[in-house]
Coordinates of N, CA and C in Angstrom, one line a residue:
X19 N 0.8 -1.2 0.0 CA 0.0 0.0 0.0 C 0.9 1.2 0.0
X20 N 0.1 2.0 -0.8 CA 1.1 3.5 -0.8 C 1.6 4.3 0.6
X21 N 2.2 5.2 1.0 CA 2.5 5.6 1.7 C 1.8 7.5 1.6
X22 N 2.0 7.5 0.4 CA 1.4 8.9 -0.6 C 2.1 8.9 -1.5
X23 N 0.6 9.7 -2.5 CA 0.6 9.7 -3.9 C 1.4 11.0 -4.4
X24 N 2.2 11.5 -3.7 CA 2.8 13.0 -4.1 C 3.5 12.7 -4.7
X25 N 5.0 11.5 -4.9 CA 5.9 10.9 -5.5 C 5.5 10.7 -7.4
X26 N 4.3 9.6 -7.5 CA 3.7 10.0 -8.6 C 2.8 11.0 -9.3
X27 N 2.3 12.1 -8.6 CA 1.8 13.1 -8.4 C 2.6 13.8 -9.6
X28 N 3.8 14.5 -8.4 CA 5.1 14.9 -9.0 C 5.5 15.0 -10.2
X29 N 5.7 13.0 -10.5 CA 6.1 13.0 -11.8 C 4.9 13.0 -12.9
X30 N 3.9 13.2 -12.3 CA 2.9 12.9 -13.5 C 2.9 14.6 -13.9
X31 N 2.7 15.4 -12.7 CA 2.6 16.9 -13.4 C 3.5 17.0 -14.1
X32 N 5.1 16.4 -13.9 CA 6.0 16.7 -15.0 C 5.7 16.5 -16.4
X33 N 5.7 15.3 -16.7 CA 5.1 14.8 -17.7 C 4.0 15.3 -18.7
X34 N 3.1 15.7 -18.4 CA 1.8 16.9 -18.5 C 2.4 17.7 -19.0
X35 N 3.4 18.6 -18.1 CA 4.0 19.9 -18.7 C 5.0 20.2 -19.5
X36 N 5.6 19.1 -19.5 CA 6.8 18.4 -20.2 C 6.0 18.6 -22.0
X37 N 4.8 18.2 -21.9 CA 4.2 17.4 -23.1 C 3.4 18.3 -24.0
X38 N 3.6 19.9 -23.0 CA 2.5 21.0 -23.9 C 3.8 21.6 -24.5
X39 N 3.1 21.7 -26.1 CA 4.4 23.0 -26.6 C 4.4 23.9 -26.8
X40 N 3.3 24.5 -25.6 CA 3.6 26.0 -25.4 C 4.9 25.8 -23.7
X41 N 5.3 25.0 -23.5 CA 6.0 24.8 -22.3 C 7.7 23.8 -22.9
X42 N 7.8 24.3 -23.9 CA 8.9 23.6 -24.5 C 10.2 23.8 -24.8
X43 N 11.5 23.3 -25.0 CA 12.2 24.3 -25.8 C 12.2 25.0 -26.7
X44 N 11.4 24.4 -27.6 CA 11.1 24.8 -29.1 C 10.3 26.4 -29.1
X45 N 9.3 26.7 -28.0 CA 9.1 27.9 -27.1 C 9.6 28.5 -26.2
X46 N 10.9 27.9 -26.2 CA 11.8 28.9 -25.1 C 11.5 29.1 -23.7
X47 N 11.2 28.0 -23.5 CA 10.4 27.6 -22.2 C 11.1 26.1 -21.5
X48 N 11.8 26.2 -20.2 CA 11.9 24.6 -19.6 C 11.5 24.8 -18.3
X49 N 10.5 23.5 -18.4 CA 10.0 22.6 -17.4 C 11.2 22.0 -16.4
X50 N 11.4 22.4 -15.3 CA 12.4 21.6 -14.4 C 11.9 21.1 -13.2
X51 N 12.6 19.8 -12.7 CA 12.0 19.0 -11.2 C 12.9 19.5 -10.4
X52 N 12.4 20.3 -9.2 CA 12.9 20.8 -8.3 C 13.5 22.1 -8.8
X53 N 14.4 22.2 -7.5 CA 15.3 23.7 -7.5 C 16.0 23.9 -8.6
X54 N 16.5 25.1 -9.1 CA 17.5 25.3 -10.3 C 19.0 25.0 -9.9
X55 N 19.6 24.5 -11.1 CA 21.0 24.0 -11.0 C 21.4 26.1 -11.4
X56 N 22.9 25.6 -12.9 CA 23.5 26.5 -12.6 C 23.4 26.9 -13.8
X57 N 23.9 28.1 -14.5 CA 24.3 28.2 -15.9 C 22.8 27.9 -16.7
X58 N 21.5 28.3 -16.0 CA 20.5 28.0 -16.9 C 20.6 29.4 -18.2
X59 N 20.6 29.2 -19.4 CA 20.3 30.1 -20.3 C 18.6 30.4 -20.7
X60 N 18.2 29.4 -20.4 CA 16.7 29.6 -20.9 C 16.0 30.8 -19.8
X61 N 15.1 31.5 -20.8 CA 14.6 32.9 -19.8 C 13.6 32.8 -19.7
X62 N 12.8 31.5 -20.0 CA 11.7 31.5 -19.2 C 11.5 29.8 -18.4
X63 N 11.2 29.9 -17.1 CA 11.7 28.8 -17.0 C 10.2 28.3 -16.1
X64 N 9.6 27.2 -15.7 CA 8.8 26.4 -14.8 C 9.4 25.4 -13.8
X65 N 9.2 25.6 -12.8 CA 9.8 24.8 -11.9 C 8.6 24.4 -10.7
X66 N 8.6 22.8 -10.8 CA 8.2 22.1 -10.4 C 8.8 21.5 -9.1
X67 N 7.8 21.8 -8.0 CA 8.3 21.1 -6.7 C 9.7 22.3 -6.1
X68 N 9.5 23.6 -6.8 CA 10.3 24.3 -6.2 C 9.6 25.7 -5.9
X69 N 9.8 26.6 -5.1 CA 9.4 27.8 -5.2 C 10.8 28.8 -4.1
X70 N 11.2 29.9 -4.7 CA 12.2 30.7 -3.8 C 11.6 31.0 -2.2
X71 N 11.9 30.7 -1.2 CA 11.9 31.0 -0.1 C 11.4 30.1 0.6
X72 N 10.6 29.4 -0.2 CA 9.6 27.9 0.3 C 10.7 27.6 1.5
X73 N 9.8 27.0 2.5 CA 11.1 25.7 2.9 C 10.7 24.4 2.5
X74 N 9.9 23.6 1.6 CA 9.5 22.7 1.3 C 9.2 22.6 -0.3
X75 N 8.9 22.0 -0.8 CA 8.5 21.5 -2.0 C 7.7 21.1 -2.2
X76 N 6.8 20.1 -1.2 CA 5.7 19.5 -0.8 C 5.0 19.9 0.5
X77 N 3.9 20.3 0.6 CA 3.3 20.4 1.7 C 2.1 19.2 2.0
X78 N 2.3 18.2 3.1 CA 1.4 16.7 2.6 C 0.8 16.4 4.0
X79 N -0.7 16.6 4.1 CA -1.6 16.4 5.3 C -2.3 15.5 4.8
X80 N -2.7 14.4 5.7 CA -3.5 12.9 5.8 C -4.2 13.1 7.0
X81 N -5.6 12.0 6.6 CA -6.1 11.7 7.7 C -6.8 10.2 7.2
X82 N -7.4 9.6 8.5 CA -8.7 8.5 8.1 C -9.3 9.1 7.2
X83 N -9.7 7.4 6.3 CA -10.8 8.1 5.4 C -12.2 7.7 5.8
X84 N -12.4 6.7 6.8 CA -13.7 6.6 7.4 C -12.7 5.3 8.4
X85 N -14.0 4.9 9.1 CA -14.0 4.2 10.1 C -13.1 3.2 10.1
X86 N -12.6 2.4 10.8 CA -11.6 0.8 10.2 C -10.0 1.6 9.9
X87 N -9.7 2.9 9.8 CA -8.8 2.7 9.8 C -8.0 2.0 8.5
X88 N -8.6 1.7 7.9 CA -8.3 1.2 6.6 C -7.6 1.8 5.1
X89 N -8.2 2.9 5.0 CA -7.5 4.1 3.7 C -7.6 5.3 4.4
X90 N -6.7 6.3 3.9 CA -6.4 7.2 4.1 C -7.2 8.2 3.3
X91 N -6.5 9.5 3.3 CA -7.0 10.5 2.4 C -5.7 11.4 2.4
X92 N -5.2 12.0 1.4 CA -4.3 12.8 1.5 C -4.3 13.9 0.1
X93 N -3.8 14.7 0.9 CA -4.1 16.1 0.7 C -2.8 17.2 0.1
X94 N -2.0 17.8 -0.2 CA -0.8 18.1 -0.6 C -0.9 19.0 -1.7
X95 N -0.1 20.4 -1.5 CA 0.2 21.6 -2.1 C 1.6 21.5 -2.7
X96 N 1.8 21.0 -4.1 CA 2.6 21.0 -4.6 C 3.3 22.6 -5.1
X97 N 4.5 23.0 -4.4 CA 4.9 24.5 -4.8 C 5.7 24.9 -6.4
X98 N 5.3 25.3 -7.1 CA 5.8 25.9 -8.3 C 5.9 27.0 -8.4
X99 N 7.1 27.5 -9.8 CA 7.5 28.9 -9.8 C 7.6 29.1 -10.8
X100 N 7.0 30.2 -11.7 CA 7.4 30.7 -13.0 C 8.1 31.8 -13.1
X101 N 9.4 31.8 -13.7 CA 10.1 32.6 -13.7 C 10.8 33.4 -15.3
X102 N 10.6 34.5 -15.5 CA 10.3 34.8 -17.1 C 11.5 36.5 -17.1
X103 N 13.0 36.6 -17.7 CA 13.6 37.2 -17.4 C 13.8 37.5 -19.1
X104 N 14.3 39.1 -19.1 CA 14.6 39.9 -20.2 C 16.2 40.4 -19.9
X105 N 16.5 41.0 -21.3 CA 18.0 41.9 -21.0 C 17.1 43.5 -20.8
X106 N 15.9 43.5 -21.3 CA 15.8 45.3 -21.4 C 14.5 45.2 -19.7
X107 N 14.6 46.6 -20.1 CA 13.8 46.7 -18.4 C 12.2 46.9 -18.5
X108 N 12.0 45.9 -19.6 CA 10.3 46.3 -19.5 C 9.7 45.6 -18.6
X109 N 9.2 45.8 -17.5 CA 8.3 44.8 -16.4 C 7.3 44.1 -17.1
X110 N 6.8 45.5 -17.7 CA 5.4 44.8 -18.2 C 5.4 43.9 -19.6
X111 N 6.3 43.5 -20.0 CA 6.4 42.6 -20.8 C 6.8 41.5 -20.1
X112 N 7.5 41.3 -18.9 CA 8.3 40.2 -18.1 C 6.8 39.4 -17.2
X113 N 6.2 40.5 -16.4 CA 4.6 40.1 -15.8 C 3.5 39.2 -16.7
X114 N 3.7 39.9 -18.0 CA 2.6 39.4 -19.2 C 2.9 37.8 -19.6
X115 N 4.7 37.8 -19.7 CA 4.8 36.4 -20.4 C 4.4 35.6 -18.4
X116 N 5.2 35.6 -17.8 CA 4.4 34.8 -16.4 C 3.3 34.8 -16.5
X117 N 2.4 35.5 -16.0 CA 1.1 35.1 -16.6 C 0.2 34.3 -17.3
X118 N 1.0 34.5 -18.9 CA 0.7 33.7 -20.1 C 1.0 32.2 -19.8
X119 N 2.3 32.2 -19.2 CA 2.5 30.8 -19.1 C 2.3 30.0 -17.9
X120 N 1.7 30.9 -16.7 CA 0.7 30.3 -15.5 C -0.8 29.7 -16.6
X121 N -1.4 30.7 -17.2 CA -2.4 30.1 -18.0 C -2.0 29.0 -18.4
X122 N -1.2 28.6 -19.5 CA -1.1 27.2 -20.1 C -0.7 26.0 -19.4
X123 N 0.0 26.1 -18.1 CA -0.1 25.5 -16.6 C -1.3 25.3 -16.6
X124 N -2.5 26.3 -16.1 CA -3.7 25.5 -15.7 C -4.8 25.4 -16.6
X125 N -4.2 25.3 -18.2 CA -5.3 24.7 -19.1 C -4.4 23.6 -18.7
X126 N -3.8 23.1 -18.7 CA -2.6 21.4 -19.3 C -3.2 20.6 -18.1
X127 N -4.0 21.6 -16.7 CA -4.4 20.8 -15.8 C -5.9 20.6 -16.1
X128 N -6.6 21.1 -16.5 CA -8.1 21.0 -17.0 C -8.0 19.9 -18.2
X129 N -9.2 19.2 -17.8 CA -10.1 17.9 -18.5 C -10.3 18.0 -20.0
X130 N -9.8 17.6 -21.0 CA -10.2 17.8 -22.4 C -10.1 16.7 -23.0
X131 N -11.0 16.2 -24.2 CA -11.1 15.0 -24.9 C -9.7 14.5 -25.2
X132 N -8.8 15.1 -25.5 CA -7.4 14.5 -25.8 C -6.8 14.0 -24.7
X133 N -7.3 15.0 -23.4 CA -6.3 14.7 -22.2 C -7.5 14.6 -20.8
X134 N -8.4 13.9 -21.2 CA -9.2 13.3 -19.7 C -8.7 13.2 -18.8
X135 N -7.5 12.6 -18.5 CA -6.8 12.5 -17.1 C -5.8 13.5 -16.5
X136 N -5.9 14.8 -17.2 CA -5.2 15.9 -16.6 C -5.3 16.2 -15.7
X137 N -6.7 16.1 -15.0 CA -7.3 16.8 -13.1 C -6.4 15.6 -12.6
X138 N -6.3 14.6 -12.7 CA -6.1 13.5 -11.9 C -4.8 12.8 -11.9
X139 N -4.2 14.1 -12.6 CA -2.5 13.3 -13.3 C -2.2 12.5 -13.6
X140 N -3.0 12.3 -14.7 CA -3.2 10.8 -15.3 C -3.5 9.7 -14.3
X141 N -4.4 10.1 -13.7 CA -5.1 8.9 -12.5 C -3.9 8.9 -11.2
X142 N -3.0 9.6 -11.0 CA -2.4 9.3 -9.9 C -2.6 9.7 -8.6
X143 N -3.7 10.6 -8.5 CA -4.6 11.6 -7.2 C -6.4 11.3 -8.1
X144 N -7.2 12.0 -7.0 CA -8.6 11.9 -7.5 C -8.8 13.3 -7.9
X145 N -7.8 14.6 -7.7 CA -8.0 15.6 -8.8 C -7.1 16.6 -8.3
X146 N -7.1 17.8 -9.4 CA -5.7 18.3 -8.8 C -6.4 19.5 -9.2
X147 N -5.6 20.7 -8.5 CA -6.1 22.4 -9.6 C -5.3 22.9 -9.1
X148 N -5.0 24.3 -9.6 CA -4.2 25.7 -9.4 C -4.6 26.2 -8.9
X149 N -4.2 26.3 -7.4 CA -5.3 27.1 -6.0 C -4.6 28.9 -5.8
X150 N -3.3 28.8 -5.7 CA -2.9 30.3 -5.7 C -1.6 30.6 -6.4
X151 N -1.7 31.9 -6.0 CA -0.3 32.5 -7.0 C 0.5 33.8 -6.2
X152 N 1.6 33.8 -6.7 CA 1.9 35.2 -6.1 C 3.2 36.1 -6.7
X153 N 3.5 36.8 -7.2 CA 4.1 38.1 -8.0 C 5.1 38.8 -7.6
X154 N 6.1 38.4 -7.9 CA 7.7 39.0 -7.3 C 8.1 39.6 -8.9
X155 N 8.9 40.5 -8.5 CA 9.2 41.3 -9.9 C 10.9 42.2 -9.2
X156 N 11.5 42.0 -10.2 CA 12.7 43.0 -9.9 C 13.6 43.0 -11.0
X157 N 14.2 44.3 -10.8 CA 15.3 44.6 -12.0 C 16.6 44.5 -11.6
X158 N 17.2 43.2 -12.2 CA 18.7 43.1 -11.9 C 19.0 42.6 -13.6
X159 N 20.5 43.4 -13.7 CA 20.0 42.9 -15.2 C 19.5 42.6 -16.4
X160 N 18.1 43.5 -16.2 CA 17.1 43.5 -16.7 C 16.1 42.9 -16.2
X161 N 15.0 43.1 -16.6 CA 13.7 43.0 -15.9 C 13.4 41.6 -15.6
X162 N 13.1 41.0 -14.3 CA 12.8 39.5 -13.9 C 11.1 39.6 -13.6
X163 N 10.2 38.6 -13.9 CA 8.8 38.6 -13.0 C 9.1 36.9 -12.7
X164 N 8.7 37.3 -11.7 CA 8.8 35.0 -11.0 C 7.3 35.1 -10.7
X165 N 6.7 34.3 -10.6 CA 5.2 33.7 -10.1 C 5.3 32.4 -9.4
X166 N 5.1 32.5 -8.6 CA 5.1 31.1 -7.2 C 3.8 30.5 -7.5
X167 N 3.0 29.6 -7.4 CA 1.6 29.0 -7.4 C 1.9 27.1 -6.9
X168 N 0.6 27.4 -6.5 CA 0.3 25.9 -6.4 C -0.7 25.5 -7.2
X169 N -0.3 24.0 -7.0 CA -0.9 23.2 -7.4 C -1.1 21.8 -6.4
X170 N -2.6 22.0 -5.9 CA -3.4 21.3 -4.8 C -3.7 19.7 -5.3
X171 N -3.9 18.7 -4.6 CA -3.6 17.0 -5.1 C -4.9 17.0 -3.6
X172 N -5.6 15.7 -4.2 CA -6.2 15.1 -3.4 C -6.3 13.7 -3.8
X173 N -5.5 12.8 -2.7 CA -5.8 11.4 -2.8 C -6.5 10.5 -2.2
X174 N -6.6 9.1 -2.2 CA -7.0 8.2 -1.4 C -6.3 7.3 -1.5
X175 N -5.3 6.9 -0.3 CA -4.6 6.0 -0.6 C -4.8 4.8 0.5

């Protein structure tokens, strides 16, 4: 029996995001698991299971799921970050692309004939959504916008 479904959770959101090509290289866009390494060139980047200041990556509450003691229920705020950097100092072109690409995050999570099993990460929770977000912006360099959000999981395990 599982212990929790965040482990495939995780990778299933990767996968999902990995697989839209508005989230691609070919769009100048990478998908990464966990925190950032070094020497990234790509300026717009998604990061999965990471967010700046977080101290966690996963946030994961369980309880009984009824009587017997038998299955669980679990619960878990997966933290992400979109981070979208320029050489010139226009904010408001740096805010717009974050944005754009928080959108295509939570279409890739909504239910569509191609992709039925998006809410549920390809079945590995019983549904998932984009609960919050939040908006950091600074000029080093040129103009940076990061966006933090979650993404909420509910299981039965």
């Amino acid at each position: 029996m599982a212990t929790s479904a965040v482990p495939a959770a995780v990778d299933a959101l990767l996968e999902i995001l990995r697989a839209v090509p508005d989230l691609s290289p070919a769009a100048d866009v990478r998908v990464i698991d966990g925190p950032p390494g070094v020497n990234f060139t790509e300026r717009h980047r998604v990061y999965v299971g990471y967010s700046p200041g977080a101290d966690q990556a996963v946030e994961i509450q369980q309880s009984f799921a009824s009587a017997g003691a038998r299955r669980r229920d679990e619960e878990a705020a997966i933290y992400c970050y979109i981070e979208t950097r320029g050489g010139d100092k226009d904010m408001s072109v740096r805010r717009a692309r974050a944005f754009e690409l928080l959108a295509v995050v939570e279409d890739a999570l909504r239910a569509t004939d191609a992709a039925p099993e998006a809410p549920t990460l390809n079945g590995t929770v019983q549904w998932s959504e984009l609960t919050a977000g939040a908006l950091t912006q600074e000029q080093n360099e040129g103009a940076l916008a990061g966006l933090a959000f979650t993404v909420r999981i509910r299981a039965r395990l």
